[in-house]
GROMACS .gro file of C-alpha atoms in nm:
model
  326
    1MET     CA    1  -3.768   2.751   8.245
    2ASP     CA    2  -3.716   2.404   8.388
    3VAL     CA    3  -3.933   2.183   8.167
    4ILE     CA    4  -3.892   1.869   8.373
    5ALA     CA    5  -3.968   2.053   8.698
    6GLY     CA    6  -4.293   2.182   8.551
    7ILE     CA    7  -4.400   1.836   8.439
    8LYS     CA    8  -4.304   1.692   8.778
    9ARG     CA    9  -4.577   1.900   8.940
   10ASN     CA   10  -4.809   1.647   8.772
   11ASP     CA   11  -5.083   1.908   8.738
   12PHE     CA   12  -5.171   1.998   8.380
   13VAL     CA   13  -5.393   2.249   8.204
   14VAL     CA   14  -5.507   2.071   7.888
   15VAL     CA   15  -5.643   2.277   7.599
   16GLY     CA   16  -5.871   2.112   7.344
   17ARG     CA   17  -6.181   1.915   7.275
   18VAL     CA   18  -6.398   1.673   7.464
   19GLY     CA   19  -6.637   1.468   7.254
   20MET     CA   20  -6.850   1.158   7.261
   21ASP     CA   21  -6.725   0.818   7.145
   22LEU     CA   22  -6.963   0.551   7.018
   23PHE     CA   23  -6.835   0.198   6.954
   24PRO     CA   24  -7.027  -0.122   6.871
   25ASP     CA   25  -7.069  -0.399   7.121
   26PRO     CA   26  -6.948  -0.672   7.112
   27PRO     CA   27  -6.590  -0.595   6.998
   28GLY     CA   28  -6.536  -0.694   6.637
   29MET     CA   29  -6.884  -0.586   6.529
   30ASP     CA   30  -6.898  -0.361   6.224
   31ILE     CA   31  -7.085  -0.033   6.241
   32GLU     CA   32  -7.346  -0.103   5.976
   33ASN     CA   33  -7.466  -0.422   6.147
   34ALA     CA   34  -7.442  -0.301   6.507
   35THR     CA   35  -7.753  -0.293   6.724
   36THR     CA   36  -7.578  -0.188   7.048
   37LEU     CA   37  -7.334   0.099   7.093
   38ASN     CA   38  -7.122   0.180   7.397
   39VAL     CA   39  -7.106   0.549   7.485
   40ASP     CA   40  -6.803   0.709   7.648
   41MET     CA   41  -6.581   1.015   7.643
   42GLY     CA   42  -6.364   1.102   7.344
   43GLY     CA   43  -6.154   1.384   7.205
   44SER     CA   44  -5.774   1.377   7.208
   45SER     CA   45  -5.725   1.642   7.476
   46ALA     CA   46  -5.992   1.494   7.704
   47ASN     CA   47  -5.845   1.146   7.654
   48ILE     CA   48  -5.499   1.271   7.752
   49ALA     CA   49  -5.649   1.435   8.060
   50ALA     CA   50  -5.830   1.114   8.155
   51GLY     CA   51  -5.510   0.915   8.112
   52VAL     CA   52  -5.316   1.158   8.331
   53VAL     CA   53  -5.575   1.145   8.609
   54LYS     CA   54  -5.601   0.766   8.602
   55LEU     CA   55  -5.222   0.748   8.635
   56GLY     CA   56  -5.224   0.969   8.943
   57GLY     CA   57  -5.190   1.321   8.804
   58LYS     CA   58  -5.428   1.616   8.788
   59ALA     CA   59  -5.576   1.777   8.479
   60ALA     CA   60  -5.810   2.066   8.398
   61LEU     CA   61  -5.962   2.096   8.052
   62VAL     CA   62  -6.009   2.425   7.865
   63THR     CA   63  -6.271   2.394   7.589
   64CYS     CA   64  -6.632   2.455   7.490
   65VAL     CA   65  -6.924   2.213   7.484
   66SER     CA   66  -7.262   2.241   7.316
   67ASP     CA   67  -7.574   2.345   7.505
   68ASP     CA   68  -7.756   2.018   7.449
   69ALA     CA   69  -7.777   1.661   7.574
   70VAL     CA   70  -7.443   1.562   7.417
   71GLY     CA   71  -7.264   1.859   7.573
   72ARG     CA   72  -7.414   1.776   7.911
   73ALA     CA   73  -7.307   1.415   7.868
   74CYS     CA   74  -6.951   1.533   7.799
   75LEU     CA   75  -6.954   1.738   8.120
   76ARG     CA   76  -7.079   1.436   8.312
   77MET     CA   77  -6.802   1.221   8.167
   78LEU     CA   78  -6.537   1.478   8.256
   79ARG     CA   79  -6.658   1.457   8.615
   80LYS     CA   80  -6.662   1.076   8.593
   81TYR     CA   81  -6.292   1.075   8.503
   82GLY     CA   82  -6.198   1.333   8.766
   83ILE     CA   83  -6.106   1.607   8.517
   84ASP     CA   84  -6.143   1.965   8.639
   85GLU     CA   85  -6.417   2.136   8.431
   86THR     CA   86  -6.370   2.486   8.576
   87TYR     CA   87  -6.263   2.624   8.237
   88VAL     CA   88  -6.520   2.446   8.019
   89ARG     CA   89  -6.777   2.685   7.872
   90THR     CA   90  -7.117   2.589   7.731
   91VAL     CA   91  -7.202   2.751   7.398
   92GLY     CA   92  -7.544   2.784   7.237
   93GLY     CA   93  -7.651   2.824   6.878
   94GLU     CA   94  -7.572   2.555   6.622
   95ALA     CA   95  -7.237   2.447   6.771
   96ARG     CA   96  -7.223   2.075   6.846
   97ASN     CA   97  -6.981   1.846   7.025
   98SER     CA   98  -6.786   1.613   6.803
   99LEU     CA   99  -6.896   1.250   6.771
  100ALA     CA  100  -6.660   0.965   6.686
  101LEU     CA  101  -6.811   0.633   6.580
  102TYR     CA  102  -6.545   0.362   6.549
  103GLU     CA  103  -6.506  -0.013   6.556
  104SER     CA  104  -6.314  -0.231   6.798
  105ARG     CA  105  -6.136  -0.424   6.527
  106VAL     CA  106  -5.817  -0.379   6.324
  107GLU     CA  107  -5.903  -0.559   6.001
  108ASP     CA  108  -6.136  -0.348   5.786
  109HIS     CA  109  -6.151  -0.093   6.071
  110GLN     CA  110  -6.393   0.193   6.012
  111SER     CA  111  -6.411   0.527   6.191
  112VAL     CA  112  -6.672   0.793   6.117
  113ILE     CA  113  -6.610   1.138   6.263
  114TYR     CA  114  -6.877   1.410   6.290
  115ARG     CA  115  -6.720   1.753   6.340
  116ASN     CA  116  -6.922   2.005   6.141
  117GLY     CA  117  -6.973   2.320   6.348
  118ALA     CA  118  -6.767   2.172   6.632
  119ALA     CA  119  -6.830   2.329   6.971
  120ASP     CA  120  -6.463   2.314   7.075
  121PHE     CA  121  -6.371   2.542   6.784
  122GLU     CA  122  -6.582   2.811   6.958
  123MET     CA  123  -6.317   2.853   7.229
  124THR     CA  124  -6.210   3.218   7.239
  125VAL     CA  125  -5.921   3.430   7.360
  126ALA     CA  126  -6.140   3.530   7.655
  127ASP     CA  127  -6.175   3.164   7.752
  128VAL     CA  128  -5.800   3.109   7.775
  129GLU     CA  129  -5.742   3.444   7.942
  130ALA     CA  130  -5.974   3.332   8.224
  131VAL     CA  131  -5.736   3.050   8.319
  132ASP     CA  132  -5.517   3.082   8.629
  133TYR     CA  133  -5.200   2.936   8.477
  134GLY     CA  134  -5.013   2.967   8.805
  135ARG     CA  135  -5.219   2.675   8.936
  136PHE     CA  136  -5.051   2.433   8.697
  137GLY     CA  137  -4.715   2.285   8.615
  138ALA     CA  138  -4.746   2.259   8.237
  139LEU     CA  139  -4.981   2.320   7.943
  140VAL     CA  140  -5.074   2.033   7.711
  141THR     CA  141  -5.257   2.048   7.379
  142ALA     CA  142  -5.311   1.855   7.058
  143GLY     CA  143  -5.294   1.990   6.705
  144THR     CA  144  -5.664   1.990   6.625
  145VAL     CA  145  -5.715   2.290   6.856
  146PHE     CA  146  -5.538   2.500   6.589
  147ALA     CA  147  -5.750   2.382   6.296
  148ALA     CA  148  -6.013   2.660   6.296
  149GLU     CA  149  -6.094   3.002   6.436
  150PRO     CA  150  -6.154   3.132   6.696
  151SER     CA  151  -5.994   2.827   6.861
  152ARG     CA  152  -5.666   2.878   6.674
  153SER     CA  153  -5.609   3.232   6.800
  154ALA     CA  154  -5.719   3.125   7.148
  155ALA     CA  155  -5.468   2.839   7.155
  156PHE     CA  156  -5.182   3.064   7.047
  157ARG     CA  157  -5.286   3.311   7.318
  158ALA     CA  158  -5.286   3.025   7.571
  159PHE     CA  159  -4.928   2.950   7.466
  160GLU     CA  160  -4.833   3.313   7.535
  161LEU     CA  161  -4.997   3.315   7.875
  162ALA     CA  162  -4.850   2.981   7.976
  163ARG     CA  163  -4.504   3.098   7.873
  164ALA     CA  164  -4.547   3.419   8.074
  165ALA     CA  165  -4.645   3.211   8.378
  166GLY     CA  166  -4.335   2.992   8.339
  167LEU     CA  167  -4.519   2.680   8.223
  168PRO     CA  168  -4.360   2.445   7.971
  169ILE     CA  169  -4.574   2.377   7.663
  170ILE     CA  170  -4.632   2.017   7.558
  171PHE     CA  171  -4.763   1.974   7.204
  172ASP     CA  172  -4.899   1.657   7.042
  173VAL     CA  173  -4.899   1.729   6.667
  174ASP     CA  174  -5.203   1.502   6.614
  175TYR     CA  175  -5.269   1.604   6.253
  176ARG     CA  176  -5.624   1.517   6.141
  177PRO     CA  177  -5.672   1.627   5.776
  178TYR     CA  178  -6.052   1.636   5.797
  179SER     CA  179  -6.039   1.917   6.055
  180TRP     CA  180  -5.835   2.158   5.842
  181PRO     CA  181  -5.928   2.389   5.552
  182SER     CA  182  -5.620   2.277   5.354
  183PRO     CA  183  -5.290   2.091   5.400
  184ALA     CA  184  -5.098   2.415   5.337
  185VAL     CA  185  -5.273   2.593   5.623
  186ALA     CA  186  -5.217   2.294   5.851
  187ALA     CA  187  -4.846   2.272   5.769
  188ASP     CA  188  -4.795   2.642   5.840
  189VAL     CA  189  -4.995   2.655   6.163
  190LEU     CA  190  -4.865   2.328   6.309
  191SER     CA  191  -4.507   2.435   6.233
  192ARG     CA  192  -4.568   2.765   6.414
  193ALA     CA  193  -4.709   2.580   6.714
  194GLY     CA  194  -4.417   2.339   6.716
  195ALA     CA  195  -4.166   2.622   6.716
  196LEU     CA  196  -4.330   2.759   7.035
  197SER     CA  197  -4.335   2.426   7.221
  198ASP     CA  198  -4.096   2.277   7.476
  199VAL     CA  199  -4.200   1.914   7.430
  200ILE     CA  200  -4.323   1.794   7.090
  201VAL     CA  201  -4.466   1.448   7.025
  202GLY     CA  202  -4.561   1.329   6.678
  203ASN     CA  203  -4.530   1.039   6.440
  204ASP     CA  204  -4.313   1.013   6.132
  205GLU     CA  205  -4.597   1.117   5.901
  206GLU     CA  206  -4.678   1.425   6.110
  207PHE     CA  207  -4.320   1.550   6.124
  208GLY     CA  208  -4.287   1.468   5.754
  209PHE     CA  209  -4.600   1.666   5.684
  210MET     CA  210  -4.457   1.972   5.861
  211ALA     CA  211  -4.130   1.928   5.669
  212GLY     CA  212  -4.302   1.891   5.331
  213ASN     CA  213  -4.200   1.528   5.279
  214ILE     CA  214  -4.211   1.220   5.501
  215ASP     CA  215  -3.847   1.149   5.421
  216LYS     CA  216  -3.758   1.481   5.585
  217GLY     CA  217  -3.958   1.418   5.903
  218LEU     CA  218  -3.672   1.302   6.124
  219GLN     CA  219  -3.460   1.595   6.011
  220LYS     CA  220  -3.747   1.829   6.103
  221ALA     CA  221  -3.760   1.671   6.450
  222ARG     CA  222  -3.384   1.712   6.483
  223GLU     CA  223  -3.405   2.077   6.383
  224LEU     CA  224  -3.672   2.145   6.646
  225ALA     CA  225  -3.469   1.967   6.914
  226ALA     CA  226  -3.157   2.163   6.824
  227SER     CA  227  -3.327   2.502   6.809
  228SER     CA  228  -3.636   2.551   7.025
  229ALA     CA  229  -3.772   2.236   7.189
  230ASN     CA  230  -3.632   2.070   7.500
  231ILE     CA  231  -3.765   1.723   7.411
  232VAL     CA  232  -3.888   1.594   7.075
  233ILE     CA  233  -4.032   1.245   7.038
  234TYR     CA  234  -4.048   1.107   6.685
  235LYS     CA  235  -4.275   0.801   6.681
  236MET     CA  236  -4.240   0.537   6.411
  237GLY     CA  237  -4.521   0.293   6.485
  238ALA     CA  238  -4.394  -0.064   6.510
  239GLU     CA  239  -4.035   0.062   6.471
  240GLY     CA  240  -4.047   0.239   6.809
  241ALA     CA  241  -3.950   0.599   6.876
  242VAL     CA  242  -3.656   0.838   6.865
  243THR     CA  243  -3.633   1.080   7.157
  244LEU     CA  244  -3.423   1.387   7.086
  245GLN     CA  245  -3.270   1.634   7.330
  246GLY     CA  246  -3.035   1.881   7.167
  247THR     CA  247  -2.808   1.662   6.957
  248ASP     CA  248  -2.863   1.352   7.173
  249GLU     CA  249  -3.082   1.074   7.032
  250LEU     CA  250  -3.235   0.787   7.227
  251ARG     CA  251  -3.412   0.500   7.052
  252THR     CA  252  -3.674   0.284   7.220
  253GLY     CA  253  -3.889  -0.006   7.106
  254ILE     CA  254  -4.254  -0.093   7.159
  255TYR     CA  255  -4.452  -0.352   7.353
  256PRO     CA  256  -4.606  -0.572   7.082
  257VAL     CA  257  -4.963  -0.683   7.151
  258GLN     CA  258  -5.258  -0.825   6.964
  259ALA     CA  259  -5.440  -0.502   6.896
  260MET     CA  260  -5.818  -0.483   6.918
  261LYS     CA  261  -5.832  -0.142   6.747
  262PRO     CA  262  -5.593   0.126   6.615
  263THR     CA  263  -5.734   0.422   6.811
  264GLY     CA  264  -5.629   0.585   7.141
  265ALA     CA  265  -5.262   0.489   7.138
  266GLY     CA  266  -5.123   0.840   7.096
  267ASP     CA  267  -5.333   0.990   7.375
  268SER     CA  268  -5.237   0.710   7.613
  269PHE     CA  269  -4.870   0.742   7.516
  270MET     CA  270  -4.876   1.110   7.609
  271ALA     CA  271  -5.042   1.044   7.944
  272GLY     CA  272  -4.794   0.769   8.028
  273LEU     CA  273  -4.496   0.980   7.920
  274LEU     CA  274  -4.594   1.286   8.125
  275THR     CA  275  -4.689   1.099   8.441
  276GLY     CA  276  -4.378   0.885   8.405
  277ILE     CA  277  -4.160   1.197   8.408
  278ALA     CA  278  -4.369   1.334   8.696
  279ASP     CA  279  -4.310   1.013   8.891
  280GLY     CA  280  -3.934   1.061   8.858
  281LEU     CA  281  -3.858   0.810   8.583
  282ALA     CA  282  -3.560   0.868   8.358
  283LEU     CA  283  -3.669   0.994   8.016
  284GLN     CA  284  -3.606   0.658   7.847
  285ASP     CA  285  -3.818   0.480   8.107
  286ALA     CA  286  -4.093   0.743   8.078
  287VAL     CA  287  -4.104   0.692   7.701
  288LEU     CA  288  -4.129   0.316   7.754
  289ARG     CA  289  -4.408   0.373   8.005
  290GLY     CA  290  -4.589   0.570   7.739
  291SER     CA  291  -4.538   0.283   7.497
  292ALA     CA  292  -4.677   0.035   7.750
  293CYS     CA  293  -4.983   0.255   7.804
  294ALA     CA  294  -5.039   0.276   7.428
  295ALA     CA  295  -5.019  -0.103   7.399
  296ILE     CA  296  -5.273  -0.146   7.679
  297VAL     CA  297  -5.524   0.090   7.517
  298VAL     CA  298  -5.517  -0.064   7.169
  299GLY     CA  299  -5.589  -0.401   7.328
  300GLN     CA  300  -5.923  -0.294   7.476
  301PRO     CA  301  -6.245  -0.131   7.351
  302GLY     CA  302  -6.287   0.242   7.396
  303CYS     CA  303  -6.025   0.511   7.454
  304ALA     CA  304  -6.082   0.691   7.786
  305PRO     CA  305  -6.220   0.374   7.955
  306ALA     CA  306  -5.918   0.176   7.831
  307MET     CA  307  -5.663   0.420   7.979
  308PRO     CA  308  -5.470   0.226   8.244
  309TYR     CA  309  -5.421   0.282   8.615
  310PRO     CA  310  -5.070   0.242   8.764
  311ALA     CA  311  -5.148  -0.114   8.875
  312ASP     CA  312  -5.252  -0.201   8.519
  313VAL     CA  313  -4.921  -0.073   8.381
  314LYS     CA  314  -4.723  -0.260   8.644
  315GLU     CA  315  -4.908  -0.583   8.575
  316PHE     CA  316  -4.875  -0.544   8.198
  317VAL     CA  317  -4.499  -0.479   8.207
  318ALA     CA  318  -4.441  -0.766   8.452
  319ALA     CA  319  -4.626  -1.012   8.227
  320HIS     CA  320  -4.486  -0.887   7.895
  321PRO     CA  321  -4.155  -1.023   7.759
  322GLY     CA  322  -4.040  -0.665   7.715
  323PRO     CA  323  -4.007  -0.396   7.451
  324THR     CA  324  -3.863  -0.470   7.111
  325ASP     CA  325  -3.508  -0.373   7.028
  326PRO     CA  326  -3.513  -0.023   6.876
   0.00000   0.00000   0.00000
C-alpha cells in the first residue's frame, strides 16, 4: 500500500461524529452570563472533514444523527460545509447528537460537553459495510469513535474494509476521558487502533496514556513508527512536533499566535496535514501547514467556521515571522 498516494487522491472517508457547537457572543463572554450563543457544526471527525473541504479536498462522513431538530441541523451544516452525507444515518429513540458549549477565551476557559446517549455511538457494522471504500483515497477517524459500542466494533470493521480496499488508515488518537467507561479500556482499545493505522497523530499526553506513562509517550510513538505505522506525528504543544518515519525523526516548530480559545487546533492540524500532502508538499512542509492551520483556528471563534481556506493559510504564513525553532 502506498500511503502517500492514497492521501494524494485528496478524497477521504471520515468516520465519526458530527455535533452542534454553541459558543457565546461576543468572544470573551463567559457561559453563565451569556445572552447570545452562536450555533455551528462540531465534532472532531466533522471538523476534520470541514477543514479538508475548505482546503480543497473532498470528504464523506460516516456516522449517525438523531431524529430531531438538532440532528437535522447537523445534516444542514454538513451540506453547508460541502461534506458528503451519503453515509449518515438518522436514528430514532432516545439517541441524541452531542452538544459542545465552550467559550472563546483562554483564561478561565470553560467547556461543557453533553454526550449521554450519543447518536454517533449508534453507528453499526452495517453502516460501515454500506460504504463504497473504492471511491476514496484514505480513511480518517478520531479516537472517540472507539469509546462505546456498537460504534467501536463498527469502526474496527471499517478499518478492515478500508485495508481490504487498499486505503491507508489515518488515526487521530483524540483521547477524551469523559467518553470512555474507564482509562484501562481506553488504553487497550486506542492501542489496538493505533497498531492498525498507517498514519497516527496524537499529543504527548495521548501517546503517554497508551504507553502507561507520559514519560514513555515518545518511545511509544517510536515503536509504532518502527513496527506498523508509516507516519507517526507526536505533538508537544508549544514545543512543536516530532514526525517519525521508521527510524527517521523530523522536528518542527509552531506558529505562535495570541490564542482566542484552546479548541479546534487538532482537527485543523489534521486537515492541513492531509491536504498539504495531497497538494504535493514535502512531509515537513505539510506538518508546518497543519501547524499554521491550527494557529489560525485558535485565533478565531468557533471550530468549523474558523477552518481556513488556502488563501487564508497563504496570507497567514506570509504575514507571520515564521515557525519557532523545534
